[in-house]
Amino acid sequence: MTTPRVPLRELFLRFLAIGAVSFGGGMIAYQKVLLIDRKKWLTRDEFMAALAISQALPGLNSVNLAILAGDRLRGLPGALAAMLGLVLPGACFLLAAAMLYAQGQDHEVGRLLLGAVAAVASGVLAGVTAALGAEQFRSARSVALITATFVLTSVVKLALLEVLLLMVPLAIYLYRPRP
Amino acid sequence: MGVLIQLAVIFGMLSLLAVGGGMAVLPEMQQLLARHFGIGHTEFVHVFSLGQLAPGPNMMMVLVFGYQIAGFAGAATVALSFLLPSGVLCLAAGRLWRRIGESPWRRAVQSALEPIAIGLMCSGVYAVGRAAIAGPVAAALALAGVALVLRTRVNPVFIVLGAGLLGAAVMHAGGWT
């Protein structure tokens, strides 16, 4: 437990770099390289525990992971520094994009590009979901839960809160610890 | 001011419901934005695409909606209310977990949430896909996206940008969608 005291500035700048160069699913991998391999700020076990928590809780997984790592290293200020670093580059990019989009919504080529990007991205996300769920799709119990969640959300069109109120207790019951 | 409060409530709620990440709340977000602010399918999909092209977490695209609805204050309100509630929860849960340590119930909750998160992601993909795939070119692009991400190790952002540019060129030249 002799973690060196990491300067807040360095924590912020390291996460800022990840936020600026990583795209899509790469963020978790970049954080792993930074936290375990390059800086040895966390042990492998600590990292895996933080990753599990960040995935189990609501919120963006990469942001949750940055918060947990920052908190582990420097408490609340560390959590804020890591979170802000991770999201700032994208936020600036998107604010600029929002201003351009507001001016040029009827720009023919821009609209076609955004439409085409959405089509590819929906395919990419389908692939990512299939890969992430590969293990889940092999067990009858989880396939039933995945299907029920999908049908309630997309076919029955229940509100998300209602879906969670129905599905979470049911799923916890199905996965309850057995002696 | 009323609009900002409304934005804070909507995105703060979505933040706490985003089990398994941002994709899970896309269908709900699409519905709420359409109902309260009249944001249509096409606009939703365009903003989603902007997020795919941005560095860092894609879901920060929510601040574009904030900007469209209420300018810079709207963007800031949406960004903060989408990040902070789940962030505070995560911080608290992380500290609690470090005190409690491993427990069979923690394992159970995690195993239970995994398939629900995957199911919600499927709904997110379905919502975006249904809005984005308007014709044969778009369908071909989506299939190319699935194949490339499953069969190659190319960074997804290059797939999205490369195929997006190609697709836009084809649509522009041929006048198809």
Short mmCIF file of C-alpha atoms in Angstrom, two decimals:
data_model
loop_
_atom_site.label_atom_id
_atom_site.label_comp_id
_atom_site.label_asym_id
_atom_site.label_seq_id
_atom_site.Cartn_x
_atom_site.Cartn_y
_atom_site.Cartn_z
CA MET A 1 0.00 0.00 0.00
CA THR A 2 2.95 2.35 -0.51
CA THR A 3 1.49 4.14 -3.49
CA PRO A 4 3.63 7.18 -4.36
CA ARG A 5 1.78 10.47 -4.13
CA VAL A 6 0.89 11.34 -7.71
CA PRO A 7 0.86 15.07 -8.52
CA LEU A 8 -2.67 16.21 -9.47
CA ARG A 9 -1.28 18.05 -12.48
CA GLU A 10 0.31 14.89 -13.83
CA LEU A 11 -2.87 12.88 -13.21
CA PHE A 12 -4.92 15.46 -15.13
CA LEU A 13 -2.45 15.68 -18.03
CA ARG A 14 -2.11 11.90 -18.41
CA PHE A 15 -5.88 11.46 -18.60
CA LEU A 16 -6.14 14.50 -20.89
CA ALA A 17 -3.76 12.74 -23.29
CA ILE A 18 -5.92 9.59 -23.21
CA GLY A 19 -9.06 11.67 -23.81
CA ALA A 20 -7.42 13.35 -26.79
CA VAL A 21 -6.05 10.31 -28.62
CA SER A 22 -8.39 7.43 -27.77
CA PHE A 23 -11.50 6.59 -29.72
CA GLY A 24 -14.38 4.30 -28.86
CA GLY A 25 -13.49 1.20 -26.90
CA GLY A 26 -9.81 2.08 -26.77
CA MET A 27 -10.15 4.14 -23.61
CA ILE A 28 -10.18 1.24 -21.16
CA ALA A 29 -7.10 -0.26 -22.81
CA TYR A 30 -5.21 3.06 -22.72
CA GLN A 31 -6.06 3.50 -19.03
CA LYS A 32 -4.82 -0.01 -18.30
CA VAL A 33 -1.50 0.72 -20.03
CA LEU A 34 -1.13 4.00 -18.14
CA LEU A 35 -2.19 2.77 -14.70
CA ILE A 36 -0.53 -0.64 -14.62
CA ASP A 37 2.25 -0.84 -17.19
CA ARG A 38 3.69 2.63 -17.56
CA LYS A 39 3.17 4.20 -14.16
CA LYS A 40 2.51 1.28 -11.82
CA TRP A 41 -0.05 3.50 -10.10
CA LEU A 42 -2.37 0.51 -9.53
CA THR A 43 -1.73 -3.21 -9.16
CA ARG A 44 -3.37 -5.55 -11.64
CA ASP A 45 -5.87 -6.66 -8.98
CA GLU A 46 -6.79 -3.11 -8.05
CA PHE A 47 -7.30 -2.29 -11.71
CA MET A 48 -9.50 -5.32 -12.37
CA ALA A 49 -11.61 -4.56 -9.30
CA ALA A 50 -12.03 -0.94 -10.41
CA LEU A 51 -12.96 -2.09 -13.92
CA ALA A 52 -15.59 -4.49 -12.55
CA ILE A 53 -17.15 -1.74 -10.42
CA SER A 54 -17.10 0.76 -13.28
CA GLN A 55 -18.91 -1.70 -15.53
CA ALA A 56 -21.47 -2.77 -12.95
CA LEU A 57 -22.50 0.77 -12.03
CA PRO A 58 -24.46 3.19 -14.21
CA GLY A 59 -22.51 5.78 -16.16
CA LEU A 60 -19.89 5.66 -18.88
CA ASN A 61 -17.48 2.82 -18.11
CA SER A 62 -14.36 4.72 -19.12
CA VAL A 63 -15.37 7.76 -17.03
CA ASN A 64 -16.22 5.58 -14.02
CA LEU A 65 -12.84 3.86 -14.29
CA ALA A 66 -11.02 7.21 -14.41
CA ILE A 67 -12.97 8.37 -11.32
CA LEU A 68 -12.09 5.23 -9.36
CA ALA A 69 -8.42 5.39 -10.34
CA GLY A 70 -8.22 9.12 -9.54
CA ASP A 71 -9.92 8.57 -6.18
CA ARG A 72 -7.57 5.70 -5.33
CA LEU A 73 -4.52 7.88 -6.11
CA ARG A 74 -5.51 11.31 -4.80
CA GLY A 75 -9.00 11.19 -3.30
CA LEU A 76 -11.80 13.46 -4.52
CA PRO A 77 -9.51 16.01 -6.26
CA GLY A 78 -7.81 13.12 -8.05
CA ALA A 79 -11.15 11.72 -9.20
CA LEU A 80 -12.16 15.13 -10.57
CA ALA A 81 -8.79 15.66 -12.28
CA ALA A 82 -8.93 12.25 -14.00
CA MET A 83 -12.58 12.63 -15.07
CA LEU A 84 -12.13 16.15 -16.43
CA GLY A 85 -8.95 15.18 -18.25
CA LEU A 86 -10.67 12.27 -19.95
CA VAL A 87 -13.73 14.20 -21.16
CA LEU A 88 -12.34 17.68 -21.93
CA PRO A 89 -10.81 17.07 -25.39
CA GLY A 90 -13.95 15.37 -26.67
CA ALA A 91 -16.15 18.04 -25.08
CA CYS A 92 -14.22 20.82 -26.86
CA PHE A 93 -14.37 18.92 -30.16
CA LEU A 94 -18.12 18.38 -29.77
CA LEU A 95 -18.83 21.97 -28.79
CA ALA A 96 -17.06 23.13 -31.96
CA ALA A 97 -18.96 20.50 -33.94
CA ALA A 98 -22.25 21.67 -32.38
CA MET A 99 -21.62 25.24 -33.51
CA LEU A 100 -20.75 24.11 -37.06
CA TYR A 101 -23.76 21.81 -37.16
CA ALA A 102 -26.11 24.59 -36.03
CA GLN A 103 -24.89 26.73 -38.95
CA GLY A 104 -24.78 24.11 -41.65
CA GLN A 105 -27.65 21.70 -41.09
CA ASP A 106 -28.72 21.96 -44.70
CA HIS A 107 -25.20 21.41 -46.02
CA GLU A 108 -25.76 18.50 -48.43
CA VAL A 109 -22.34 16.78 -48.14
CA GLY A 110 -22.21 17.22 -44.37
CA ARG A 111 -25.64 15.62 -43.98
CA LEU A 112 -24.67 12.70 -46.22
CA LEU A 113 -21.44 12.18 -44.27
CA LEU A 114 -23.22 12.18 -40.89
CA GLY A 115 -25.86 9.81 -42.27
CA ALA A 116 -23.24 7.43 -43.64
CA VAL A 117 -21.21 7.59 -40.41
CA ALA A 118 -24.32 6.67 -38.41
CA ALA A 119 -24.97 3.67 -40.65
CA VAL A 120 -21.40 2.35 -40.30
CA ALA A 121 -21.36 3.12 -36.59
CA SER A 122 -24.57 1.16 -35.99
CA GLY A 123 -22.88 -1.81 -37.67
CA VAL A 124 -19.70 -1.34 -35.65
CA LEU A 125 -21.71 -1.13 -32.43
CA ALA A 126 -23.64 -4.27 -33.34
CA GLY A 127 -20.28 -6.01 -33.80
CA VAL A 128 -18.92 -4.63 -30.53
CA THR A 129 -22.08 -5.76 -28.69
CA ALA A 130 -21.82 -9.23 -30.21
CA ALA A 131 -18.16 -9.48 -29.19
CA LEU A 132 -18.79 -8.14 -25.67
CA GLY A 133 -21.73 -10.49 -25.19
CA ALA A 134 -20.05 -13.52 -26.78
CA GLU A 135 -19.93 -15.42 -23.50
CA GLN A 136 -23.38 -14.27 -22.44
CA PHE A 137 -24.92 -15.50 -25.69
CA ARG A 138 -23.76 -19.04 -24.85
CA SER A 139 -25.77 -19.43 -21.63
CA ALA A 140 -29.54 -20.01 -21.84
CA ARG A 141 -30.12 -18.04 -18.64
CA SER A 142 -28.39 -14.90 -19.92
CA VAL A 143 -29.86 -15.20 -23.42
CA ALA A 144 -33.32 -15.22 -21.80
CA LEU A 145 -32.45 -12.11 -19.77
CA ILE A 146 -30.92 -10.34 -22.80
CA THR A 147 -34.00 -11.14 -24.91
CA ALA A 148 -36.44 -10.06 -22.21
CA THR A 149 -34.57 -6.77 -21.69
CA PHE A 150 -34.49 -6.09 -25.43
CA VAL A 151 -38.17 -6.93 -25.97
CA LEU A 152 -39.34 -4.84 -23.00
CA THR A 153 -37.26 -1.86 -24.20
CA SER A 154 -37.63 -1.97 -27.98
CA VAL A 155 -40.90 -3.82 -28.61
CA VAL A 156 -43.09 -3.18 -25.56
CA LYS A 157 -41.36 0.22 -25.28
CA LEU A 158 -41.44 0.43 -21.49
CA ALA A 159 -39.53 3.34 -19.96
CA LEU A 160 -35.95 2.43 -19.04
CA LEU A 161 -36.64 2.78 -15.31
CA GLU A 162 -39.54 0.31 -15.59
CA VAL A 163 -37.36 -2.15 -17.51
CA LEU A 164 -34.67 -1.96 -14.81
CA LEU A 165 -37.20 -2.27 -11.96
CA LEU A 166 -38.52 -5.47 -13.55
CA MET A 167 -35.30 -7.02 -14.79
CA VAL A 168 -32.72 -6.23 -12.09
CA PRO A 169 -34.48 -8.01 -9.19
CA LEU A 170 -35.36 -10.94 -11.47
CA ALA A 171 -31.76 -11.26 -12.68
CA ILE A 172 -30.31 -10.96 -9.17
CA TYR A 173 -32.71 -13.69 -8.04
CA LEU A 174 -31.56 -15.94 -10.91
CA TYR A 175 -27.88 -15.29 -10.12
CA ARG A 176 -28.26 -15.32 -6.31
CA PRO A 177 -25.36 -16.86 -4.42
CA ARG A 178 -25.98 -20.50 -3.57
CA PRO A 179 -24.37 -22.11 -0.55
CA MET B 1 -33.82 28.90 -16.71
CA GLY B 2 -36.74 26.49 -16.86
CA VAL B 3 -35.19 24.78 -19.88
CA LEU B 4 -31.87 24.31 -18.07
CA ILE B 5 -33.60 22.71 -15.09
CA GLN B 6 -35.52 20.42 -17.42
CA LEU B 7 -32.27 19.44 -19.18
CA ALA B 8 -30.54 18.82 -15.84
CA VAL B 9 -33.39 16.58 -14.65
CA ILE B 10 -33.59 14.57 -17.89
CA PHE B 11 -29.86 14.00 -18.29
CA GLY B 12 -29.28 13.51 -14.57
CA MET B 13 -31.87 10.74 -14.64
CA LEU B 14 -30.37 9.19 -17.78
CA SER B 15 -26.96 9.28 -16.07
CA LEU B 16 -28.22 7.11 -13.21
CA LEU B 17 -30.05 4.72 -15.55
CA ALA B 18 -27.07 4.15 -17.86
CA VAL B 19 -26.39 0.57 -16.74
CA GLY B 20 -23.55 -0.84 -18.80
CA GLY B 21 -22.68 2.50 -20.40
CA GLY B 22 -24.20 5.13 -22.62
CA MET B 23 -25.62 2.86 -25.33
CA ALA B 24 -28.18 1.59 -22.84
CA VAL B 25 -29.95 4.95 -22.57
CA LEU B 26 -30.04 5.80 -26.30
CA PRO B 27 -33.66 4.69 -26.93
CA GLU B 28 -34.90 6.51 -23.82
CA MET B 29 -32.87 9.61 -24.69
CA GLN B 30 -34.22 9.61 -28.24
CA GLN B 31 -37.81 9.43 -26.95
CA LEU B 32 -37.36 12.12 -24.29
CA LEU B 33 -35.62 14.52 -26.70
CA ALA B 34 -38.37 14.01 -29.28
CA ARG B 35 -41.17 14.46 -26.76
CA HIS B 36 -39.81 17.49 -24.86
CA PHE B 37 -37.69 19.30 -27.44
CA GLY B 38 -38.95 18.12 -30.83
CA ILE B 39 -35.61 16.60 -31.87
CA GLY B 40 -36.34 14.18 -34.74
CA HIS B 41 -34.79 10.89 -35.84
CA THR B 42 -32.45 12.45 -38.40
CA GLU B 43 -31.09 15.09 -36.08
CA PHE B 44 -30.62 12.51 -33.34
CA VAL B 45 -28.66 10.29 -35.68
CA HIS B 46 -26.50 13.18 -36.91
CA VAL B 47 -25.52 14.14 -33.37
CA PHE B 48 -24.86 10.50 -32.57
CA SER B 49 -22.47 10.46 -35.57
CA LEU B 50 -20.65 13.53 -34.30
CA GLY B 51 -20.05 11.62 -31.06
CA GLN B 52 -18.62 8.68 -33.00
CA LEU B 53 -16.10 11.01 -34.65
CA ALA B 54 -15.06 12.75 -31.41
CA PRO B 55 -12.08 11.64 -29.29
CA GLY B 56 -12.74 10.35 -25.78
CA PRO B 57 -16.10 9.00 -24.60
CA ASN B 58 -18.52 9.03 -27.60
CA MET B 59 -21.48 9.70 -25.36
CA MET B 60 -20.25 13.22 -24.64
CA MET B 61 -22.27 13.92 -27.80
CA VAL B 62 -25.13 14.66 -25.38
CA LEU B 63 -23.71 18.18 -24.95
CA VAL B 64 -24.52 18.88 -28.62
CA PHE B 65 -28.21 18.45 -27.79
CA GLY B 66 -27.70 20.84 -24.87
CA TYR B 67 -26.14 23.39 -27.22
CA GLN B 68 -28.97 23.04 -29.74
CA ILE B 69 -31.62 23.45 -27.07
CA ALA B 70 -30.09 26.19 -24.90
CA GLY B 71 -26.69 27.34 -26.24
CA PHE B 72 -23.48 27.18 -24.19
CA ALA B 73 -25.34 27.07 -20.87
CA GLY B 74 -27.35 24.14 -22.21
CA ALA B 75 -24.20 22.29 -23.30
CA ALA B 76 -22.58 22.79 -19.89
CA THR B 77 -25.75 21.79 -18.03
CA VAL B 78 -26.17 18.60 -20.05
CA ALA B 79 -22.49 17.62 -19.80
CA LEU B 80 -22.40 18.10 -16.02
CA SER B 81 -25.75 16.48 -15.30
CA PHE B 82 -24.86 13.49 -17.47
CA LEU B 83 -21.46 13.01 -15.75
CA LEU B 84 -21.93 13.97 -12.11
CA PRO B 85 -24.78 11.80 -10.73
CA SER B 86 -23.28 8.51 -11.96
CA GLY B 87 -19.82 9.82 -11.07
CA VAL B 88 -20.76 10.52 -7.44
CA LEU B 89 -22.47 7.14 -7.19
CA CYS B 90 -19.37 5.42 -8.59
CA LEU B 91 -17.06 7.28 -6.21
CA ALA B 92 -19.17 6.30 -3.20
CA ALA B 93 -19.58 2.69 -4.33
CA GLY B 94 -15.84 2.38 -5.00
CA ARG B 95 -15.00 3.54 -1.48
CA LEU B 96 -17.62 1.26 0.04
CA TRP B 97 -16.32 -1.67 -1.97
CA ARG B 98 -12.77 -1.11 -0.77
CA ARG B 99 -14.08 -1.37 2.81
CA ILE B 100 -16.29 -4.42 2.27
CA GLY B 101 -14.15 -6.36 -0.17
CA GLU B 102 -15.23 -9.45 -2.04
CA SER B 103 -18.68 -10.82 -1.25
CA PRO B 104 -20.82 -13.45 -3.02
CA TRP B 105 -23.63 -10.88 -3.38
CA ARG B 106 -21.36 -8.44 -5.21
CA ARG B 107 -20.57 -11.24 -7.67
CA ALA B 108 -24.30 -11.98 -8.02
CA VAL B 109 -25.21 -8.36 -8.71
CA GLN B 110 -22.46 -8.09 -11.29
CA SER B 111 -23.44 -11.32 -13.06
CA ALA B 112 -27.07 -10.19 -13.02
CA LEU B 113 -26.32 -6.78 -14.52
CA GLU B 114 -24.17 -8.12 -17.37
CA PRO B 115 -26.96 -9.68 -19.48
CA ILE B 116 -29.24 -6.70 -18.78
CA ALA B 117 -26.52 -4.34 -20.00
CA ILE B 118 -26.06 -6.43 -23.16
CA GLY B 119 -29.84 -6.45 -23.74
CA LEU B 120 -29.96 -2.65 -23.35
CA MET B 121 -27.00 -2.30 -25.73
CA CYS B 122 -28.94 -4.39 -28.28
CA SER B 123 -31.84 -1.95 -27.90
CA GLY B 124 -29.43 0.96 -28.36
CA VAL B 125 -28.00 -0.56 -31.55
CA TYR B 126 -31.53 -1.27 -32.77
CA ALA B 127 -32.68 2.31 -32.12
CA VAL B 128 -29.70 3.85 -33.92
CA GLY B 129 -29.75 1.28 -36.72
CA ARG B 130 -33.45 1.77 -37.41
CA ALA B 131 -33.00 5.53 -37.63
CA ALA B 132 -29.72 5.39 -39.57
CA ILE B 133 -30.41 2.65 -42.11
CA ALA B 134 -32.67 4.35 -44.61
CA GLY B 135 -31.71 2.59 -47.84
CA PRO B 136 -29.50 -0.03 -49.51
CA VAL B 137 -26.25 1.97 -49.32
CA ALA B 138 -26.72 2.56 -45.59
CA ALA B 139 -27.55 -1.13 -45.08
CA ALA B 140 -24.37 -2.13 -46.94
CA LEU B 141 -22.36 0.31 -44.78
CA ALA B 142 -23.80 -1.18 -41.60
CA LEU B 143 -22.96 -4.72 -42.74
CA ALA B 144 -19.45 -3.57 -43.63
CA GLY B 145 -19.15 -2.10 -40.13
CA VAL B 146 -20.16 -5.39 -38.48
CA ALA B 147 -17.78 -7.42 -40.66
CA LEU B 148 -14.80 -5.08 -40.22
CA VAL B 149 -15.09 -4.84 -36.45
CA LEU B 150 -15.51 -8.61 -36.01
CA ARG B 151 -12.99 -9.77 -38.63
CA THR B 152 -10.18 -7.21 -38.46
CA ARG B 153 -8.19 -5.39 -35.83
CA VAL B 154 -8.61 -1.97 -37.46
CA ASN B 155 -9.34 0.83 -34.96
CA PRO B 156 -13.13 1.40 -35.11
CA VAL B 157 -12.72 5.15 -35.64
CA PHE B 158 -10.93 4.49 -38.95
CA ILE B 159 -13.67 2.06 -39.97
CA VAL B 160 -16.35 4.62 -39.15
CA LEU B 161 -14.55 7.53 -40.81
CA GLY B 162 -13.28 5.61 -43.85
CA ALA B 163 -16.51 3.78 -44.65
CA GLY B 164 -18.47 6.93 -43.78
CA LEU B 165 -16.53 9.02 -46.31
CA LEU B 166 -16.82 6.30 -48.95
CA GLY B 167 -20.54 5.90 -48.29
CA ALA B 168 -21.16 9.65 -48.42
CA ALA B 169 -19.28 9.81 -51.75
CA VAL B 170 -21.38 6.95 -53.17
CA MET B 171 -24.62 8.57 -51.96
CA HIS B 172 -23.57 11.94 -53.33
CA ALA B 173 -22.51 10.58 -56.73
CA GLY B 174 -25.48 8.26 -57.17
CA GLY B 175 -28.14 10.25 -55.38
CA TRP B 176 -29.07 7.13 -53.35
CA THR B 177 -29.35 6.71 -49.63
#
